[in-house]
Amino acid sequence: MLTLRNATFATMTPDAAAYGLVERGALAIRGGDIAWVGPESEMPTSMSHWPQEDLGGRLVTPALIDCHTHIVFGGNRAREFELRLEGASYEEVARAGGGILSTVTATRAASEEGLLASALPRVDALLSEGVSTIEIKSGYGLDIETELRMLRAARRIERERPVRIRTSFLGAHAVPPEFKDRADAYIDEVCLPALSRAAEDGLADAVDGFCEGIAFSPAQIERVFGHAAELGLPVKLHAEQLSDLGGAALAARDGALSADHLEYLGADGVAAMAEAGTVAVLLPGAFYTLRETQLPPVQALRDAGVPIAVATDCNPGSSPLTSLLLTMNMACTLFRMTPEEALAGATRNAARALGIGDAGTLAPGQRADLAVWDVGHPAELAYRIGFNPLHQRFFAGKS
């Protein structure tokens, strides 16, 4: 049991205004969960004798949640970064055998230990910014054994670091060279059997796909989603990043937790997501790295009441980004989100995008995953560039 006192708490609860701020507040922790939060003057007397920690007037928010990453992979793609700067497009690099496929080669060559070792520094960078939960996708193996190896490495991160990991099976990420021009055969012979194995071994919390001209068609994604439903796994989708194939609407029809990227999302997709309650996960790191100009329809999403999350999309090609704080700044600067929307996108809505109900807000019954910041107001978290004001991080009540 512990009480945190003398702080401002941004509860980020859905119906609260202005970040749900509680000034001169206190928060009580019991058994790893939040037992009470509110003005310190109103703390129940039964908690007044618990051990306490004075936070010196600092700001406390829910710990941050990175709800879209590819943080387990082999190699890097710095040379492709140079090529894009020399004028090659993301699609041109991919069609020439680079892009995702170059990472596939490096990932297939890496051991499980090697994948884990290379991922941990990236994980540490996120934890140092107050992140408590990270989603990690497979999708750089594109054969059965490597896809499973990636997921096993991702699961092991929880044993190495104080962090909660959610894994997504992304077998439908790209067509590997050995199945060139045979995407349907790849789905039949690799993707669906690998998904079955991942589910059998308890390695996947959700199923993802990439619905795009350089990846998989809506019909092919629908087959993957159908198998996910048979296995009882929720779905999410990379959709409308480079064109509008109707992927977000497809995902919403299947009750997807989220549709991600969404630069080319149209009105039909927005309406379908709103009706289904599917979260829009925006990824400004990829937008920035690829020098995109097509903005996601943020105002249309707002108007329709679609929850908006933000995430790093940490990956070796289109978003080699391991700062969720910088992601929040990018969401404001590039996508014109407000600082409050950005913080909600990295807490409450990020939790919803992962189907997590016990994190992302400060309320009784929630996990005591907290970030304590050396700032005076929550807007400072998205305002600063390249500055980390984290003072302290609590994971399940432990600092």
Short mmCIF file of C-alpha atoms in Angstrom, two decimals:
data_model
loop_
_atom_site.label_atom_id
_atom_site.label_comp_id
_atom_site.label_asym_id
_atom_site.label_seq_id
_atom_site.Cartn_x
_atom_site.Cartn_y
_atom_site.Cartn_z
CA MET A 1 0.00 0.00 0.00
CA LEU A 2 1.22 3.48 -0.86
CA THR A 3 -0.17 6.97 -1.24
CA LEU A 4 1.27 9.52 -3.64
CA ARG A 5 0.67 13.09 -2.47
CA ASN A 6 1.36 16.69 -3.40
CA ALA A 7 0.93 16.28 -7.16
CA THR A 8 -1.32 17.22 -10.05
CA PHE A 9 -3.01 14.20 -11.60
CA ALA A 10 -4.12 14.08 -15.23
CA THR A 11 -6.64 11.26 -14.94
CA MET A 12 -7.44 11.17 -18.70
CA THR A 13 -10.85 9.64 -17.98
CA PRO A 14 -13.16 9.73 -21.03
CA ASP A 15 -15.79 12.18 -19.82
CA ALA A 16 -13.49 14.58 -17.97
CA ALA A 17 -12.57 17.97 -19.40
CA ALA A 18 -9.09 19.50 -19.52
CA TYR A 19 -7.13 16.27 -19.11
CA GLY A 20 -9.22 15.38 -16.05
CA LEU A 21 -6.82 17.44 -13.96
CA VAL A 22 -6.88 17.04 -10.19
CA GLU A 23 -4.72 19.72 -8.59
CA ARG A 24 -3.29 19.33 -5.09
CA GLY A 25 -4.24 15.70 -5.49
CA ALA A 26 -3.36 12.30 -4.10
CA LEU A 27 -3.50 8.73 -5.35
CA ALA A 28 -3.61 5.53 -3.33
CA ILE A 29 -2.13 2.24 -4.55
CA ARG A 30 -3.09 -1.17 -3.19
CA GLY A 31 -1.99 -4.51 -4.59
CA GLY A 32 -0.63 -2.98 -7.78
CA ASP A 33 -3.87 -1.18 -8.59
CA ILE A 34 -5.23 2.30 -8.02
CA ALA A 35 -7.45 2.28 -4.95
CA TRP A 36 -8.40 5.97 -4.96
CA VAL A 37 -7.53 9.25 -6.69
CA GLY A 38 -8.79 12.76 -5.99
CA PRO A 39 -8.08 15.99 -4.10
CA GLU A 40 -5.75 15.28 -1.20
CA SER A 41 -8.17 16.99 1.19
CA GLU A 42 -10.78 14.34 0.33
CA MET A 43 -8.62 11.25 0.77
CA PRO A 44 -10.43 8.59 2.87
CA THR A 45 -9.19 8.54 6.43
CA SER A 46 -8.61 4.78 6.16
CA MET A 47 -5.76 5.53 3.72
CA SER A 48 -4.24 8.45 5.59
CA HIS A 49 -1.83 6.23 7.56
CA TRP A 50 -0.53 4.27 4.57
CA PRO A 51 3.12 4.80 3.59
CA GLN A 52 3.30 7.95 1.51
CA GLU A 53 5.54 9.62 -1.04
CA ASP A 54 5.62 13.37 -1.61
CA LEU A 55 5.89 14.09 -5.34
CA GLY A 56 6.86 17.73 -4.90
CA GLY A 57 4.03 19.20 -6.96
CA ARG A 58 4.89 17.21 -10.09
CA LEU A 59 2.47 16.05 -12.79
CA VAL A 60 1.26 12.42 -12.84
CA THR A 61 -0.34 10.83 -15.89
CA PRO A 62 -1.20 7.28 -16.80
CA ALA A 63 1.92 5.54 -18.06
CA LEU A 64 2.19 5.83 -21.82
CA ILE A 65 1.18 3.01 -24.17
CA ASP A 66 2.80 2.41 -27.56
CA CYS A 67 0.03 0.56 -29.41
CA HIS A 68 1.73 -0.04 -32.79
CA THR A 69 5.36 -1.19 -33.12
CA HIS A 70 7.49 -3.62 -35.12
CA ILE A 71 10.22 -3.40 -32.53
CA VAL A 72 11.56 -6.98 -32.96
CA PHE A 73 13.53 -7.26 -36.21
CA GLY A 74 16.95 -8.03 -37.67
CA GLY A 75 19.34 -5.57 -39.30
CA ASN A 76 18.58 -1.99 -40.30
CA ARG A 77 17.72 -0.04 -43.43
CA ALA A 78 19.91 3.02 -43.22
CA ARG A 79 20.95 2.59 -46.87
CA GLU A 80 17.31 2.69 -47.98
CA PHE A 81 16.93 5.89 -45.99
CA GLU A 82 19.63 7.30 -48.24
CA LEU A 83 17.90 5.98 -51.37
CA ARG A 84 14.63 7.65 -50.46
CA LEU A 85 16.46 10.92 -49.91
CA GLU A 86 17.95 10.49 -53.39
CA GLY A 87 14.43 10.35 -54.82
CA ALA A 88 13.18 6.75 -54.64
CA SER A 89 9.64 6.32 -53.29
CA TYR A 90 8.68 3.83 -50.57
CA GLU A 91 6.80 1.80 -53.19
CA GLU A 92 9.73 1.86 -55.64
CA VAL A 93 12.11 0.64 -52.94
CA ALA A 94 9.69 -2.16 -52.03
CA ARG A 95 9.16 -3.28 -55.63
CA ALA A 96 12.94 -3.41 -56.15
CA GLY A 97 13.27 -5.98 -53.37
CA GLY A 98 14.07 -3.55 -50.60
CA GLY A 99 11.76 -2.30 -47.92
CA ILE A 100 10.14 -4.98 -45.84
CA LEU A 101 11.83 -7.77 -47.79
CA SER A 102 15.35 -6.61 -46.91
CA THR A 103 14.41 -6.80 -43.24
CA VAL A 104 12.94 -10.25 -43.85
CA THR A 105 16.36 -11.47 -45.00
CA ALA A 106 18.08 -10.10 -41.89
CA THR A 107 15.35 -11.35 -39.54
CA ARG A 108 15.39 -14.88 -40.96
CA ALA A 109 19.14 -14.98 -40.34
CA ALA A 110 18.79 -13.87 -36.70
CA SER A 111 18.42 -16.21 -33.74
CA GLU A 112 15.75 -15.74 -31.09
CA GLU A 113 18.46 -14.56 -28.72
CA GLY A 114 19.73 -12.12 -31.31
CA LEU A 115 16.27 -10.71 -31.96
CA LEU A 116 15.70 -10.25 -28.24
CA ALA A 117 19.09 -8.62 -27.68
CA SER A 118 18.62 -6.14 -30.52
CA ALA A 119 15.08 -5.25 -29.41
CA LEU A 120 15.89 -4.51 -25.77
CA PRO A 121 17.69 -1.17 -26.34
CA ARG A 122 14.68 0.03 -28.33
CA VAL A 123 12.38 -1.11 -25.54
CA ASP A 124 14.57 0.64 -22.97
CA ALA A 125 14.27 3.91 -24.91
CA LEU A 126 10.48 3.72 -24.65
CA LEU A 127 10.50 2.76 -20.97
CA SER A 128 12.74 5.74 -20.22
CA GLU A 129 9.88 7.96 -21.45
CA GLY A 130 7.27 6.49 -19.12
CA VAL A 131 5.92 3.74 -21.39
CA SER A 132 4.40 0.74 -19.59
CA THR A 133 2.82 -1.24 -22.44
CA ILE A 134 4.13 -1.99 -25.94
CA GLU A 135 2.44 -3.77 -28.81
CA ILE A 136 4.86 -5.79 -30.96
CA LYS A 137 4.09 -7.30 -34.35
CA SER A 138 5.65 -10.16 -36.24
CA GLY A 139 5.75 -9.88 -40.03
CA TYR A 140 9.44 -9.87 -40.87
CA GLY A 141 9.76 -13.65 -41.06
CA LEU A 142 7.15 -14.51 -43.68
CA ASP A 143 7.85 -18.17 -43.07
CA ILE A 144 6.34 -20.22 -40.30
CA GLU A 145 9.38 -20.70 -38.09
CA THR A 146 10.65 -17.12 -38.24
CA GLU A 147 7.22 -15.65 -37.55
CA LEU A 148 7.00 -17.80 -34.42
CA ARG A 149 10.58 -16.93 -33.45
CA MET A 150 9.74 -13.22 -33.58
CA LEU A 151 6.69 -13.71 -31.39
CA ARG A 152 8.64 -15.79 -28.87
CA ALA A 153 11.31 -13.07 -28.67
CA ALA A 154 8.60 -10.46 -28.13
CA ARG A 155 7.00 -12.49 -25.34
CA ARG A 156 10.39 -12.85 -23.60
CA ILE A 157 10.75 -9.08 -23.26
CA GLU A 158 8.28 -9.18 -20.34
CA ARG A 159 10.72 -11.43 -18.48
CA GLU A 160 13.62 -9.08 -19.13
CA ARG A 161 11.99 -5.72 -18.41
CA PRO A 162 9.13 -4.30 -16.29
CA VAL A 163 6.75 -3.84 -19.22
CA ARG A 164 3.53 -5.33 -20.53
CA ILE A 165 3.79 -6.74 -24.06
CA ARG A 166 0.91 -7.35 -26.44
CA THR A 167 1.76 -9.33 -29.56
CA SER A 168 0.12 -9.17 -32.98
CA PHE A 169 0.58 -11.84 -35.65
CA LEU A 170 1.35 -9.98 -38.90
CA GLY A 171 1.96 -12.83 -41.31
CA ALA A 172 0.05 -10.89 -43.98
CA HIS A 173 2.66 -8.13 -44.09
CA ALA A 174 4.33 -8.74 -47.46
CA VAL A 175 4.72 -11.51 -50.04
CA PRO A 176 8.17 -13.11 -49.67
CA PRO A 177 10.37 -13.62 -52.75
CA GLU A 178 9.74 -17.35 -52.92
CA PHE A 179 6.01 -16.63 -53.39
CA LYS A 180 6.41 -13.77 -55.88
CA ASP A 181 3.14 -13.26 -57.78
CA ARG A 182 1.55 -16.05 -55.70
CA ALA A 183 0.06 -14.17 -52.77
CA ASP A 184 -2.88 -16.55 -52.42
CA ALA A 185 -0.55 -19.52 -52.20
CA TYR A 186 1.45 -17.70 -49.52
CA ILE A 187 -1.74 -17.15 -47.51
CA ASP A 188 -2.63 -20.85 -47.81
CA GLU A 189 0.78 -22.40 -47.25
CA VAL A 190 2.44 -20.02 -44.78
CA CYS A 191 0.26 -17.32 -43.27
CA LEU A 192 -2.74 -19.36 -42.13
CA PRO A 193 -0.69 -22.33 -40.83
CA ALA A 194 1.66 -19.94 -38.98
CA LEU A 195 -1.34 -18.20 -37.45
CA SER A 196 -2.70 -21.55 -36.26
CA ARG A 197 0.65 -22.38 -34.67
CA ALA A 198 0.91 -18.96 -33.03
CA ALA A 199 -2.55 -19.35 -31.53
CA GLU A 200 -1.85 -22.90 -30.39
CA ASP A 201 1.36 -21.78 -28.67
CA GLY A 202 -0.28 -18.74 -27.05
CA LEU A 203 1.99 -16.33 -28.88
CA ALA A 204 -0.56 -13.94 -30.40
CA ASP A 205 -2.95 -11.52 -28.71
CA ALA A 206 -4.30 -10.19 -32.02
CA VAL A 207 -3.99 -10.59 -35.79
CA ASP A 208 -2.87 -7.79 -38.12
CA GLY A 209 -2.42 -7.38 -41.87
CA PHE A 210 -1.26 -4.89 -44.50
CA CYS A 211 -4.01 -4.07 -46.99
CA GLU A 212 -2.30 -2.22 -49.81
CA GLY A 213 -1.35 -2.54 -53.46
CA ILE A 214 2.20 -3.61 -52.54
CA ALA A 215 0.93 -6.10 -49.98
CA PHE A 216 -2.47 -7.89 -49.78
CA SER A 217 -5.89 -7.27 -51.28
CA PRO A 218 -9.05 -6.85 -49.21
CA ALA A 219 -10.17 -10.35 -50.25
CA GLN A 220 -6.89 -11.87 -49.05
CA ILE A 221 -7.05 -9.97 -45.78
CA GLU A 222 -10.62 -11.16 -45.29
CA ARG A 223 -9.40 -14.75 -45.46
CA VAL A 224 -6.85 -14.06 -42.73
CA PHE A 225 -9.44 -12.32 -40.61
CA GLY A 226 -11.84 -15.21 -41.05
CA HIS A 227 -9.22 -17.61 -39.69
CA ALA A 228 -8.52 -15.24 -36.80
CA ALA A 229 -12.23 -15.33 -35.93
CA GLU A 230 -12.17 -19.12 -35.93
CA LEU A 231 -9.27 -18.98 -33.47
CA GLY A 232 -10.98 -16.39 -31.28
CA LEU A 233 -8.39 -13.68 -31.89
CA PRO A 234 -9.26 -9.97 -32.40
CA VAL A 235 -8.03 -8.20 -35.52
CA LYS A 236 -6.46 -4.89 -36.54
CA LEU A 237 -5.21 -3.62 -39.89
CA HIS A 238 -2.64 -1.44 -41.63
CA ALA A 239 -5.04 0.39 -43.93
CA GLU A 240 -5.17 3.31 -46.34
CA GLN A 241 -1.51 4.25 -45.92
CA LEU A 242 -0.71 4.62 -49.63
CA SER A 243 -4.14 4.38 -51.26
CA ASP A 244 -7.78 3.77 -50.38
CA LEU A 245 -8.63 0.10 -50.91
CA GLY A 246 -11.42 0.11 -48.34
CA GLY A 247 -9.33 -1.71 -45.78
CA ALA A 248 -10.53 0.33 -42.81
CA ALA A 249 -14.18 -0.39 -43.64
CA LEU A 250 -13.34 -4.08 -44.04
CA ALA A 251 -11.60 -4.09 -40.67
CA ALA A 252 -14.52 -2.30 -39.04
CA ARG A 253 -16.97 -4.85 -40.43
CA ASP A 254 -14.89 -7.52 -38.72
CA GLY A 255 -15.02 -5.63 -35.42
CA ALA A 256 -11.35 -4.64 -35.58
CA LEU A 257 -9.73 -3.13 -32.51
CA SER A 258 -7.99 -0.58 -34.72
CA ALA A 259 -7.20 0.54 -38.24
CA ASP A 260 -3.77 2.14 -38.52
CA HIS A 261 -2.04 4.75 -40.74
CA LEU A 262 -5.21 5.99 -42.57
CA GLU A 263 -3.71 8.83 -44.62
CA TYR A 264 -6.02 7.97 -47.54
CA LEU A 265 -9.06 7.11 -45.45
CA GLY A 266 -12.33 8.16 -47.08
CA ALA A 267 -15.74 9.05 -45.71
CA ASP A 268 -17.06 5.48 -45.97
CA GLY A 269 -14.16 4.20 -43.89
CA VAL A 270 -14.64 6.89 -41.26
CA ALA A 271 -18.34 6.04 -40.96
CA ALA A 272 -17.66 2.32 -40.69
CA MET A 273 -15.05 2.83 -37.98
CA ALA A 274 -17.37 5.10 -36.02
CA GLU A 275 -20.17 2.55 -36.13
CA ALA A 276 -17.90 -0.32 -35.08
CA GLY A 277 -15.98 1.58 -32.40
CA THR A 278 -12.71 0.84 -34.20
CA VAL A 279 -9.83 3.04 -33.02
CA ALA A 280 -7.90 5.13 -35.56
CA VAL A 281 -4.18 4.72 -34.84
CA LEU A 282 -2.20 7.54 -36.44
CA LEU A 283 1.50 7.08 -37.08
CA PRO A 284 3.22 10.41 -37.67
CA GLY A 285 6.69 8.86 -37.60
CA ALA A 286 6.02 7.03 -40.87
CA PHE A 287 4.36 10.12 -42.36
CA TYR A 288 7.47 12.13 -41.47
CA THR A 289 10.05 9.57 -42.59
CA LEU A 290 8.36 8.94 -45.93
CA ARG A 291 7.82 12.68 -46.43
CA GLU A 292 4.13 12.09 -47.06
CA THR A 293 1.88 14.97 -47.99
CA GLN A 294 -1.53 13.28 -47.72
CA LEU A 295 -2.76 14.02 -44.18
CA PRO A 296 -5.05 11.60 -42.36
CA PRO A 297 -8.60 13.01 -42.02
CA VAL A 298 -8.28 14.04 -38.39
CA GLN A 299 -11.23 16.44 -38.43
CA ALA A 300 -13.51 13.86 -40.04
CA LEU A 301 -12.48 11.34 -37.37
CA ARG A 302 -13.19 13.90 -34.65
CA ASP A 303 -16.56 14.79 -36.13
CA ALA A 304 -17.56 11.13 -36.31
CA GLY A 305 -16.46 10.42 -32.74
CA VAL A 306 -13.79 7.89 -33.76
CA PRO A 307 -11.23 7.44 -30.92
CA ILE A 308 -7.76 8.50 -32.10
CA ALA A 309 -4.57 6.87 -30.82
CA VAL A 310 -0.97 7.68 -31.71
CA ALA A 311 2.00 5.31 -31.78
CA THR A 312 5.64 5.23 -32.85
CA ASP A 313 5.28 2.51 -35.52
CA CYS A 314 8.87 1.70 -34.52
CA ASN A 315 10.30 -0.24 -37.46
CA PRO A 316 13.58 -0.32 -39.39
CA GLY A 317 12.29 1.21 -42.61
CA SER A 318 9.48 3.73 -42.54
CA SER A 319 9.60 4.80 -38.87
CA PRO A 320 12.86 4.11 -37.01
CA LEU A 321 11.41 5.98 -34.04
CA THR A 322 11.68 5.02 -30.37
CA SER A 323 10.24 8.13 -28.73
CA LEU A 324 6.55 8.27 -27.93
CA LEU A 325 7.00 11.82 -26.63
CA LEU A 326 8.32 12.91 -30.02
CA THR A 327 5.45 11.02 -31.64
CA MET A 328 3.01 13.12 -29.60
CA ASN A 329 4.75 16.30 -30.75
CA MET A 330 4.59 15.13 -34.36
CA ALA A 331 0.88 14.33 -34.00
CA CYS A 332 0.31 17.94 -32.96
CA THR A 333 2.68 19.60 -35.40
CA LEU A 334 2.04 17.47 -38.49
CA PHE A 335 -1.56 16.33 -37.96
CA ARG A 336 -2.83 19.35 -35.98
CA MET A 337 -4.01 17.27 -33.06
CA THR A 338 -4.25 19.09 -29.74
CA PRO A 339 -1.83 18.22 -26.91
CA GLU A 340 -4.77 16.76 -24.99
CA GLU A 341 -5.71 14.58 -27.96
CA ALA A 342 -2.10 13.46 -28.29
CA LEU A 343 -1.90 12.46 -24.63
CA ALA A 344 -5.24 10.67 -24.82
CA GLY A 345 -3.90 8.97 -27.95
CA ALA A 346 -0.88 7.63 -26.06
CA THR A 347 -2.87 6.57 -22.99
CA ARG A 348 -6.64 5.98 -22.97
CA ASN A 349 -7.16 5.44 -26.69
CA ALA A 350 -3.97 3.45 -27.09
CA ALA A 351 -5.24 1.04 -24.44
CA ARG A 352 -8.52 0.74 -26.31
CA ALA A 353 -6.64 0.02 -29.55
CA LEU A 354 -5.10 -2.99 -27.80
CA GLY A 355 -8.32 -4.16 -26.17
CA ILE A 356 -6.89 -3.39 -22.71
CA GLY A 357 -9.44 -2.26 -20.15
CA ASP A 358 -7.29 -1.80 -17.06
CA ALA A 359 -4.84 0.87 -18.21
CA GLY A 360 -4.71 4.27 -19.85
CA THR A 361 -6.55 6.27 -17.18
CA LEU A 362 -6.14 7.07 -13.50
CA ALA A 363 -9.20 5.63 -11.79
CA PRO A 364 -9.95 3.14 -9.02
CA GLY A 365 -9.52 -0.42 -10.23
CA GLN A 366 -7.01 0.48 -12.94
CA ARG A 367 -3.44 -0.81 -12.83
CA ALA A 368 -1.10 1.57 -11.07
CA ASP A 369 0.96 2.17 -14.21
CA LEU A 370 1.96 5.80 -13.77
CA ALA A 371 4.38 8.37 -15.16
CA VAL A 372 5.59 11.21 -12.94
CA TRP A 373 6.84 14.23 -14.89
CA ASP A 374 8.93 17.31 -14.09
CA VAL A 375 6.45 19.59 -15.84
CA GLY A 376 3.78 22.01 -14.70
CA HIS A 377 1.10 21.21 -17.29
CA PRO A 378 0.32 18.19 -19.50
CA ALA A 379 0.66 20.25 -22.71
CA GLU A 380 4.41 20.37 -22.08
CA LEU A 381 4.67 16.65 -22.90
CA ALA A 382 3.74 17.28 -26.54
CA TYR A 383 5.26 20.76 -26.73
CA ARG A 384 8.92 19.96 -26.20
CA ILE A 385 11.12 18.41 -28.91
CA GLY A 386 13.90 16.01 -27.95
CA PHE A 387 13.42 16.55 -24.20
CA ASN A 388 12.45 13.86 -21.72
CA PRO A 389 11.00 15.23 -18.45
CA LEU A 390 10.24 11.84 -16.87
CA HIS A 391 10.97 11.87 -13.13
CA GLN A 392 9.64 8.47 -12.10
CA ARG A 393 7.76 5.52 -13.55
CA PHE A 394 5.45 3.14 -11.68
CA PHE A 395 4.67 -0.27 -13.13
CA ALA A 396 1.87 -2.12 -11.35
CA GLY A 397 2.48 0.12 -8.34
CA LYS A 398 6.23 -0.41 -8.18
CA SER A 399 8.75 2.31 -8.98
#
